[in-house]
Coordinates of C-alpha atoms and ligand atoms in Angstrom, one line a residue:
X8 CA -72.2 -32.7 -37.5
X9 CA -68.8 -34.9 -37.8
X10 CA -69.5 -35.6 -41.6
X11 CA -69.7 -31.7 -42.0
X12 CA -66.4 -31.6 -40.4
X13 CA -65.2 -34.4 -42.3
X14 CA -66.1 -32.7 -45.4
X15 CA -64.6 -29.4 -44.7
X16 CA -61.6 -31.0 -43.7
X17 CA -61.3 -32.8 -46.8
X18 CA -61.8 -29.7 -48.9
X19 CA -59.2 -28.3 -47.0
X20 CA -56.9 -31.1 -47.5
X21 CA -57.3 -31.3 -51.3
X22 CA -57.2 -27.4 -51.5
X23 CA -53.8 -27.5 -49.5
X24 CA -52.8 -30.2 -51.8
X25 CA -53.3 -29.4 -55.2
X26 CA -50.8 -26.5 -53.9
X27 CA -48.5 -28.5 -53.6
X28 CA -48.6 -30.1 -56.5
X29 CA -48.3 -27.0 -58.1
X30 CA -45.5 -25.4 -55.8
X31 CA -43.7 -29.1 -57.0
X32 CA -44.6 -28.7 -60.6
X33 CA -43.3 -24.7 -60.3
X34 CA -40.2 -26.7 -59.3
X35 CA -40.1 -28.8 -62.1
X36 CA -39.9 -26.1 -64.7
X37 CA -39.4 -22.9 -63.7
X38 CA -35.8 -22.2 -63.6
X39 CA -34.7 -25.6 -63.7
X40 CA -31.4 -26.3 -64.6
X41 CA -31.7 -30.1 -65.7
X42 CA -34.9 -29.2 -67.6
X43 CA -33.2 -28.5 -70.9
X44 CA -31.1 -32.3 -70.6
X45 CA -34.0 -34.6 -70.5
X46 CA -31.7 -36.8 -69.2
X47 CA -32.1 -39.7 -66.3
X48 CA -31.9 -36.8 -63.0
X49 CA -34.7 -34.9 -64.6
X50 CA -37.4 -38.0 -65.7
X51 CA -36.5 -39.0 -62.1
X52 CA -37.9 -35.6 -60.7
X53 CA -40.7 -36.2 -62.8
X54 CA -42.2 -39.8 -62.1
X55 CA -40.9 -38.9 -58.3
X56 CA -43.6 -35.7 -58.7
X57 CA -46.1 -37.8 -60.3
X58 CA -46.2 -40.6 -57.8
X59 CA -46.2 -38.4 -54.7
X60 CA -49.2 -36.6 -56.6
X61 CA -50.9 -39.3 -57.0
X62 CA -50.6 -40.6 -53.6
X63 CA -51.4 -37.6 -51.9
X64 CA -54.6 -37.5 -53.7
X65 CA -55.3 -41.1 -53.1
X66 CA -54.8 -40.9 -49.4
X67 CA -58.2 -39.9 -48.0
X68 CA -59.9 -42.7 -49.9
X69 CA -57.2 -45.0 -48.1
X70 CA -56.7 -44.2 -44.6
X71 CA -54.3 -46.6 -43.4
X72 CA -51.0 -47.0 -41.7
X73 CA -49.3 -48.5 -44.8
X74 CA -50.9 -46.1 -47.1
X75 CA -49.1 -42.8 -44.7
X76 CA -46.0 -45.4 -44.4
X77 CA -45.8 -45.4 -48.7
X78 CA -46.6 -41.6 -48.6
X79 CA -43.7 -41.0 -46.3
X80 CA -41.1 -42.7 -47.5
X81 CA -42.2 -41.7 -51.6
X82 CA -41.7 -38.2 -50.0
X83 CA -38.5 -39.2 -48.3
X84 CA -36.9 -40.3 -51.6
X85 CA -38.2 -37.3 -53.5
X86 CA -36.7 -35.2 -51.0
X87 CA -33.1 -36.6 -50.9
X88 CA -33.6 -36.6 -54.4
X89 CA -34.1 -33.0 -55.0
X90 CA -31.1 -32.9 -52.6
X91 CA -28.6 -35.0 -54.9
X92 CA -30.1 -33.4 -58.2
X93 CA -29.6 -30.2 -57.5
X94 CA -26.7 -29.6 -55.8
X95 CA -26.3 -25.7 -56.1
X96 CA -29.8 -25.9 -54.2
X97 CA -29.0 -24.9 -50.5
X98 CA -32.3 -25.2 -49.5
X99 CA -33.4 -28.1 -50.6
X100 CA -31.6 -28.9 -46.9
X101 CA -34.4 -27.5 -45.3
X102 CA -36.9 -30.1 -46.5
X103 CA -34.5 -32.7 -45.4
X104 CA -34.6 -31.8 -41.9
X105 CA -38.5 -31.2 -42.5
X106 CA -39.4 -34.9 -43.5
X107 CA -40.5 -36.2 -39.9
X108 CA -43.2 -33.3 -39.7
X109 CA -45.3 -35.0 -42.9
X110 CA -46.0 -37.8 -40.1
X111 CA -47.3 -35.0 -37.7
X112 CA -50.5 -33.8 -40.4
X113 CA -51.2 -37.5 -40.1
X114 CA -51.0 -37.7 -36.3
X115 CA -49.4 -41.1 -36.3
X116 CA -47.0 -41.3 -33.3
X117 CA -45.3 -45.0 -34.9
X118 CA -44.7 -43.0 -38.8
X119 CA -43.3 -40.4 -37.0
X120 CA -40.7 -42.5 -34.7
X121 CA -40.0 -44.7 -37.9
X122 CA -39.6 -41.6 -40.2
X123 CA -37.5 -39.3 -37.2
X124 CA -34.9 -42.5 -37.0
X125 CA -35.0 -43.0 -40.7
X126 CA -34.1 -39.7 -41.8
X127 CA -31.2 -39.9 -38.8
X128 CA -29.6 -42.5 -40.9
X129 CA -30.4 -41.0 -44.0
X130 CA -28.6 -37.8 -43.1
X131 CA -25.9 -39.8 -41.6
X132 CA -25.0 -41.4 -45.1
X133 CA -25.9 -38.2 -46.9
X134 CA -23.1 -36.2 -44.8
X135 CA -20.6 -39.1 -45.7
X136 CA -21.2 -39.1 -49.1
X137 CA -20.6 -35.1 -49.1
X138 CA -17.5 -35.3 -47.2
X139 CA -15.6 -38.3 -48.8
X140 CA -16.8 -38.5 -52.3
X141 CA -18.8 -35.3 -53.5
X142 CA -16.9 -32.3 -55.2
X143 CA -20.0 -30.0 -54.5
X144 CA -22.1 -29.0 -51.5
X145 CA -19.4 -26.3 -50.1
X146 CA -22.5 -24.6 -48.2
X147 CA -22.6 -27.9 -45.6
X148 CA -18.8 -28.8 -46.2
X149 CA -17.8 -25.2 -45.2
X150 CA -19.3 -25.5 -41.6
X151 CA -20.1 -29.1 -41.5
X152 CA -20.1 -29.3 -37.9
X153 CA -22.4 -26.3 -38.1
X154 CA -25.0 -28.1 -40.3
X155 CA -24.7 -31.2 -38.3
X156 CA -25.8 -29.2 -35.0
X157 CA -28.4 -27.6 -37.0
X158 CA -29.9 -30.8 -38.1
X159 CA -30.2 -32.2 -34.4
X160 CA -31.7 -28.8 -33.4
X161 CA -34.4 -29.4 -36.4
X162 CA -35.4 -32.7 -35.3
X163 CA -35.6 -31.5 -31.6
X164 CA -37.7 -29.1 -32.2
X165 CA -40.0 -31.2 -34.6
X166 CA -39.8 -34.2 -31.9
X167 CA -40.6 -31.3 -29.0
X168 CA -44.0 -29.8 -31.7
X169 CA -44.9 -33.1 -32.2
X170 CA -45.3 -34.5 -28.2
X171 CA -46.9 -31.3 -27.5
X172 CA -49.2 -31.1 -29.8
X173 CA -50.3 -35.3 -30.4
X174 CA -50.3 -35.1 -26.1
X175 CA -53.2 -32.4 -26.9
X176 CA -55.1 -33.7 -29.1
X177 CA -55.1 -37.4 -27.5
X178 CA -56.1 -35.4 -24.6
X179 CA -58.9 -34.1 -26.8
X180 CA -59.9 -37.2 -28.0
X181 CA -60.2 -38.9 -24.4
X182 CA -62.4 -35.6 -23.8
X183 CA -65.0 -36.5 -26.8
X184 CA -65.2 -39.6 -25.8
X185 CA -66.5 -39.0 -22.4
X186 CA -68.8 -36.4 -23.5
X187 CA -69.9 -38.5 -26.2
X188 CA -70.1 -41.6 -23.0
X189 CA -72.4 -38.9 -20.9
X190 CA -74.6 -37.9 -23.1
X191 CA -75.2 -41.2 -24.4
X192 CA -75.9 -42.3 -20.9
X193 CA -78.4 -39.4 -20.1
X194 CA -80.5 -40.0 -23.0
X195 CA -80.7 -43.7 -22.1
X196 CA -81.1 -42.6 -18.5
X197 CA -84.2 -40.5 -19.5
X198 CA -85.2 -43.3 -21.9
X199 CA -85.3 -46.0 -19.1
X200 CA -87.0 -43.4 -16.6
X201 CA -90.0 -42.7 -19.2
X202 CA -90.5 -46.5 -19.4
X203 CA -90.0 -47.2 -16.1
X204 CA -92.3 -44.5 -15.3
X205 CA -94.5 -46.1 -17.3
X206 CA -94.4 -49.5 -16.2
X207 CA -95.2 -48.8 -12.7
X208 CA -98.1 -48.1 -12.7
X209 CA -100.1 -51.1 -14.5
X210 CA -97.3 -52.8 -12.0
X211 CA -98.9 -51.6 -9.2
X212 CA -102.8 -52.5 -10.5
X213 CA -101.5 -55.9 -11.0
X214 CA -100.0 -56.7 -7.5
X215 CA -103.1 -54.8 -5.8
X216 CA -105.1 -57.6 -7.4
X217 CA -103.0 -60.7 -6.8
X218 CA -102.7 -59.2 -3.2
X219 CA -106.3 -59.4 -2.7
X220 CA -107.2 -62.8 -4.4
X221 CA -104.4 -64.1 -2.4
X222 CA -106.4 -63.4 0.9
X223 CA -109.6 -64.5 -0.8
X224 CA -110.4 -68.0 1.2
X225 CA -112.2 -70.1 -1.7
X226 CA -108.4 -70.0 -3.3
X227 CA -106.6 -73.2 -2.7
X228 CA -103.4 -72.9 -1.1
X229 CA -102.3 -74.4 -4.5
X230 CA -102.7 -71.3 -6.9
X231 CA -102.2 -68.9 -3.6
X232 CA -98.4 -70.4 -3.6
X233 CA -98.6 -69.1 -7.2
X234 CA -99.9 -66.0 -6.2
X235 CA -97.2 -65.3 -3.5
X236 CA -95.0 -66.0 -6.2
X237 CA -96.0 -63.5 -8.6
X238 CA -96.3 -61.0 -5.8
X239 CA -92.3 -61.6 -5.2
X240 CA -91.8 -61.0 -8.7
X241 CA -93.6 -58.2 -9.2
X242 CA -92.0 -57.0 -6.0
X243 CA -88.5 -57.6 -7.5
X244 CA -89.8 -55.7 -10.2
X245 CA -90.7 -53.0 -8.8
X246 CA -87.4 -52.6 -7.1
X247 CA -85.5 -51.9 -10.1
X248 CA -87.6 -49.8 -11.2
X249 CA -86.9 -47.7 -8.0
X250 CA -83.8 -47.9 -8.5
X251 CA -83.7 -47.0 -11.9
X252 CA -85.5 -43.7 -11.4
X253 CA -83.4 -42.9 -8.1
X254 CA -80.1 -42.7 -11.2
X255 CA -82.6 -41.3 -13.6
X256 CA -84.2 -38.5 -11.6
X257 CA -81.7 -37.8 -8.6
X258 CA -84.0 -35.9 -6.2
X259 CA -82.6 -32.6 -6.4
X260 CA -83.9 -30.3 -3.1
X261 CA -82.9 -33.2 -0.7
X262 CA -82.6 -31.8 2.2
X263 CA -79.0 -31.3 3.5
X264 CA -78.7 -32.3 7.4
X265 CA -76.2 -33.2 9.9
X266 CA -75.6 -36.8 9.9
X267 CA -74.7 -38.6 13.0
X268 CA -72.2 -41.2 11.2
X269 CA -72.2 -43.2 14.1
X270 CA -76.1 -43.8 14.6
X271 CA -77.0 -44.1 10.8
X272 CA -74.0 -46.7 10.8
X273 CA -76.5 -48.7 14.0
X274 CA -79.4 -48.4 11.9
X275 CA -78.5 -49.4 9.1
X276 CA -76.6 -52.6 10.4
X277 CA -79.4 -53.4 12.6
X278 CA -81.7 -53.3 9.5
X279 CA -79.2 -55.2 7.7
X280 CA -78.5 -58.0 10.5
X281 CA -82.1 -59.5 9.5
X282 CA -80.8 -59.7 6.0
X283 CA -77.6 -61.3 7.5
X284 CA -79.4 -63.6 9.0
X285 CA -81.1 -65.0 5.5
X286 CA -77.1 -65.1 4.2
X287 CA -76.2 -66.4 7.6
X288 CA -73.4 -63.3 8.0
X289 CA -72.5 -61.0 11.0
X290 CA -72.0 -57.4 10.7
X291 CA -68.9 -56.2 13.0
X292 CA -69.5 -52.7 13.5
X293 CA -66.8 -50.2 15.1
X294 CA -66.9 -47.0 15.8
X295 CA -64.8 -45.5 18.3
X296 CA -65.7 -41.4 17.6
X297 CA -68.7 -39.3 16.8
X298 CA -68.5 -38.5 13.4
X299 CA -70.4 -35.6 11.2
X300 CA -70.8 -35.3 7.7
X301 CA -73.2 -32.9 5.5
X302 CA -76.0 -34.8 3.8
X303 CA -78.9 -36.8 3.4
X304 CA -79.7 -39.0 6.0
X305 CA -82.0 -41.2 3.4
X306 CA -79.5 -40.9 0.5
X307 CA -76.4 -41.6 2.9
X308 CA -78.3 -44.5 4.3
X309 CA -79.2 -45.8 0.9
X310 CA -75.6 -45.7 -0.2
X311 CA -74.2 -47.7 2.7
X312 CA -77.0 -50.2 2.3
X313 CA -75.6 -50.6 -1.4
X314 CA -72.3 -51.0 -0.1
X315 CA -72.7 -53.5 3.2
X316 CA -75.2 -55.5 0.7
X317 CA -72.8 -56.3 -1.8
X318 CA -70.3 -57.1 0.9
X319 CA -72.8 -60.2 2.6
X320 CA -73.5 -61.0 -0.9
X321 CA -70.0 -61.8 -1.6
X322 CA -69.2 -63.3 1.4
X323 CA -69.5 -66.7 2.2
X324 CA -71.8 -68.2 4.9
X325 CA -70.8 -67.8 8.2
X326 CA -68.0 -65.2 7.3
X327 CA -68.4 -61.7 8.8
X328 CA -68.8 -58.9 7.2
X329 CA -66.6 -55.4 8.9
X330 CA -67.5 -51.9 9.2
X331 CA -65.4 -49.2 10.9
X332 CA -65.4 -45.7 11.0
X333 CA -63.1 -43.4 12.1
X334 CA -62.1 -39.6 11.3
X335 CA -58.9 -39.1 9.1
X336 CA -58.0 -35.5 8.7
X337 CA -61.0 -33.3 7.9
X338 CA -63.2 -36.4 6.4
X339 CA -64.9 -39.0 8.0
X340 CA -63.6 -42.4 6.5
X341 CA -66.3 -45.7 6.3
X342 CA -64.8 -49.0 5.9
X343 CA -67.0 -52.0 4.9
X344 CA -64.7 -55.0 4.6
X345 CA -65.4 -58.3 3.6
X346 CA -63.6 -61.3 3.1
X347 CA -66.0 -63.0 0.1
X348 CA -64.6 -63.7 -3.3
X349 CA -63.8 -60.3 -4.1
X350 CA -63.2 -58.9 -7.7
X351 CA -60.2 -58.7 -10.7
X352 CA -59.3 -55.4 -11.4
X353 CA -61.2 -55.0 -15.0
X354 CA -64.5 -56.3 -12.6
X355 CA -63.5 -53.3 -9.9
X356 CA -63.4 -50.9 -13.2
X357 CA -66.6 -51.6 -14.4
X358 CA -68.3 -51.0 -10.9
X359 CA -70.6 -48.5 -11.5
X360 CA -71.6 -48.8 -15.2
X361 CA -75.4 -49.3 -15.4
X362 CA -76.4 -52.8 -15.3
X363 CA -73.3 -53.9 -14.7
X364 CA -73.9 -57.0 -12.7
X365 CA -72.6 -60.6 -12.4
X366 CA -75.5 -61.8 -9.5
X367 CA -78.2 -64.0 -11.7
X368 CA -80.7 -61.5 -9.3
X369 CA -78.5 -58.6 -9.6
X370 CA -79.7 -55.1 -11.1
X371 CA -76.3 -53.9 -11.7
X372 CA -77.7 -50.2 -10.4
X373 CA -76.2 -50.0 -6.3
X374 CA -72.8 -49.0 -7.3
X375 CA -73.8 -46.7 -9.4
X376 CA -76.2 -45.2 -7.3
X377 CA -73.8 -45.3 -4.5
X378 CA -71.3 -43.0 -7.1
X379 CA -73.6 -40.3 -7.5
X380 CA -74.6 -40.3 -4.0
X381 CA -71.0 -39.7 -3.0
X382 CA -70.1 -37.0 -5.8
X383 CA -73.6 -35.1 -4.5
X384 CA -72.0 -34.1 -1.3
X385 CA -68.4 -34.3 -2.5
X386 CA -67.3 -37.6 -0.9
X387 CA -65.1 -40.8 -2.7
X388 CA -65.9 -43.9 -2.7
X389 CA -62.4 -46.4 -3.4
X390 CA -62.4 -50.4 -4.0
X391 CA -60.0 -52.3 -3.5
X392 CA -60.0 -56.0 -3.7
X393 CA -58.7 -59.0 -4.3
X394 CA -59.9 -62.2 -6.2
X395 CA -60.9 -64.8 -3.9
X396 CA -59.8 -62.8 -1.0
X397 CA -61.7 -60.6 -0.5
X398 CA -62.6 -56.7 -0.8
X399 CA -62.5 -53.1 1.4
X400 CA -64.9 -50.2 0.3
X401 CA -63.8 -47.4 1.8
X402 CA -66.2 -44.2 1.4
X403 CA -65.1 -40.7 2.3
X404 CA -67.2 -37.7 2.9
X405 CA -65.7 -34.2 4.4
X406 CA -66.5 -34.1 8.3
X407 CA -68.9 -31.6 9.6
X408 CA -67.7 -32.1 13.1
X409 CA -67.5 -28.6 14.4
X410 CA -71.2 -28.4 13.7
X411 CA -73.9 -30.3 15.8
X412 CA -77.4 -30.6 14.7
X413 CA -79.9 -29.8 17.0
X414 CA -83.4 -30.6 17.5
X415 CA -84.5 -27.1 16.7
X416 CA -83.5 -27.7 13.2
X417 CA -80.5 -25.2 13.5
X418 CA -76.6 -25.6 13.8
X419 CA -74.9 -24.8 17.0
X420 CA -71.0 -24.0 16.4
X421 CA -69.2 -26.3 19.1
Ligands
ADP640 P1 -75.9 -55.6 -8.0 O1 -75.5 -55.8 -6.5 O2 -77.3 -55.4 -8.2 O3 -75.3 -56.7 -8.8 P2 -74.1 -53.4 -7.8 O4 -73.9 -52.2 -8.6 O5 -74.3 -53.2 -6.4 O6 -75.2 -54.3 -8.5 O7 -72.8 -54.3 -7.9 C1 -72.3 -54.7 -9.2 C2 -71.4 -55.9 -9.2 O8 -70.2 -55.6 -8.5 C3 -72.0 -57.1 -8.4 O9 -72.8 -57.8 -9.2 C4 -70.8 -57.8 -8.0 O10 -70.4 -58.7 -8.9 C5 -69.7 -56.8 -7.8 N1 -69.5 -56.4 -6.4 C6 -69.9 -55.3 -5.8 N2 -69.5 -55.3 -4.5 C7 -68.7 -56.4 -4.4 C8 -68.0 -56.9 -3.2 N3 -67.9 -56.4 -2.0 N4 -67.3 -58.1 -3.5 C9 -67.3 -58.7 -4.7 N5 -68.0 -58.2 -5.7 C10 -68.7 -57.1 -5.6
MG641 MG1 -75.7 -54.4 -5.0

């Protein structure tokens, strides 16, 4: 698809090209009043023509900044050249204050500073010539202040198409790209879940197996150890693979509920205190209000799990790990801070890119999972941290306070 746009773009570029060329060449003889002298103005004309030809055709085989820089400044000196040739030519001012826009076809914001400020100074010098040693040019002479303002106007303008329009398309760009990221990230999404479809089951066989020979008494303890081993592996295993198809295949008809901020907050910290205990950390919970949000009491658990994880993994033993939660405005905002080694800011950026993981045990999938947990039910999630210092999570989801959920499975209006 891009070589077919490619290709029609270069057609249109030699099309627009050979033009021109021949608009130039018209130039050259057609009512030309130094074509009968042969002299040194006209040859000039002619090897100026022949070498802006050449590289205009040349260009697309040599797409560099140099190569535009040449084709600018040839153009440039063919320009002023027409201008001093042919004096009688009144509009040969017009291309003059034309120059910078050659540097806007090749979208090059540095050629076109360089070429604004170089035709500036050109027409600076130009003007003085005109006014202290030139007999002609009584068009710009006449109303040289005129033609002055004129020329500013022309390069304001240019300078005023140009941001416009290279703001757009870099905006464009930026846009292609991040299609370009998403789709190459759902295809690989779908890729992995296939696989890790795949994989789970034969996973499954094999730890049914090593579970039952590891109960089996004429075992030594010896190979059992071995056994218990492989069972932790497979275990770990199996756990990405979860993971992986949680991003993969994000259960759509989740039920939507009422969550009690406050008591999913308990569980999950009470849950979490036995994995504290392994790390050796303390989970400081406080939460002075009822809170309410809309959403999936399994998802919302899963996501602060994620978050309040990472935290006792960064933090170092003994050090507490805190969790408030308070209402700000209509959203209910979660704090998990911890005080481990924290992150630079180019490690913040990456959190949430698949994989992305610097734990040797890591699966680089929790963030991520926690990002599209939060954009499900329109909350934020916002790191901040500091390297060695540590970091503060803060997750926001729009309150659902003026709404209780009741047993009966239906909403009572406070
Ligand atoms: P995993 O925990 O499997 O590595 P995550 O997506 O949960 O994957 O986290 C990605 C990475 O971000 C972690 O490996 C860790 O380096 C970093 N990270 C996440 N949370 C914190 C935190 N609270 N403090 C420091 N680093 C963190
Ligand atoms: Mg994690």
């Amino acid at each position: 698809m891009k070589e077919f746009y490619t290709n029609i773009n270069k057609k249109v570029y030699y099309i627009t090209m050979l033009v021109l060329i021949a608009i130039m060449i018209m130039g050259l003889f057609i009512g030309n009043p130094r074509m009968g002298e042969h002299g040194a103005g006209f040859i000039l004309h002619v090897v100026l023509i022949v070498i802006l030809s050449v590289c205009l055709l040349l260009y697309p085989r040599y797409v560099t900044r140099v190569f535009r820089m040449i084709i600018m400044i040839v153009a440039s000196v063919y320009f002023y050249t027409l201008f001093f040739l042919y004096p009688d030519t009144g509009s040969t001012f017009i291309f003059l204050c034309f120059i910078p826009i050659i540097s806007i076809l090749f979208f090059d914001a540095k050629l076109f500073y360089f070429s604004l400020v170089l035709n500036s100074v050109s027409i600076m010098f130009t003007f003085s010539y005109i006014v202290l040693v030139s007999q002609g040019y009584y068009f710009i002479k006449q109303d040289l202040i005129g033609n002055v303002i004129n020329f500013i106007g022309s390069q304001v303008i240019i300078y005023f198409v140009f941001y416009l329009s290279y703001g757009r398309l870099k905006k464009q760009l930026l846009y292609y790209e991040q299609i370009k990221q998403t789709e190459r990230l759902k295809i690989s999404g779908q890729l992995a879940a296939a696989v890790a479809h795949e994989i789970r089951n034969p996973l499954t066989v094999v730890k049914g197996f090593l579970e039952l020979y590891e109960k089996d008494t004429s075992v030594s303890d010896d190979i059992k150890r071995h056994y218990s081993l492989m069972i932790g592996e497979l275990n770990s295993a199996e756990y990405v693979i979860s993971q992986l198809l949680s991003v993969a295949k994000p259960n759509k008809d989740q039920e939507m509920e009422t969550v009690n901020v406050k008591n999913v907050l308990q569980s999950v910290t009470d849950l979490l205190h036995s994995y504290g205990l392994l790390h050796d950390n303390n989970i400081d919970l406080n939460v002075t209000e009822e809170c309410f949000i809309a959403a999936n009491t399994i998802e919302f658990k899963q996501l602060l799990i994620n978050i309040i994880k990472n935290a006792m993994e960064a933090s170092e033993i003994g050090d507490s790990v805190k969790i408030t939660a308070d209402m700000k405005n209509d959203f209910v905002e979660i704090k998990v801070i911890d005080y481990g080694h924290g992150m630079s800011e180019a490690e913040v950026g990456s959190l949430g890119t698949p994989f992305y993981s610097l734990k040797s045990k890591g699966t680089g999938l929790g963030m991520m999972i926690c990002y599209n947990i939060a954009e499900k039910y329109k909350g934020t999630i916002d790191v901040q941290s500091s390297k060695g210092k540590g970091t503060t999570v803060t997750i926001r989801f729009p309150s659902k306070n003026n709404t209780i959920w009741s047993k009966g499975n239906s909403y009572i209006k406070k």
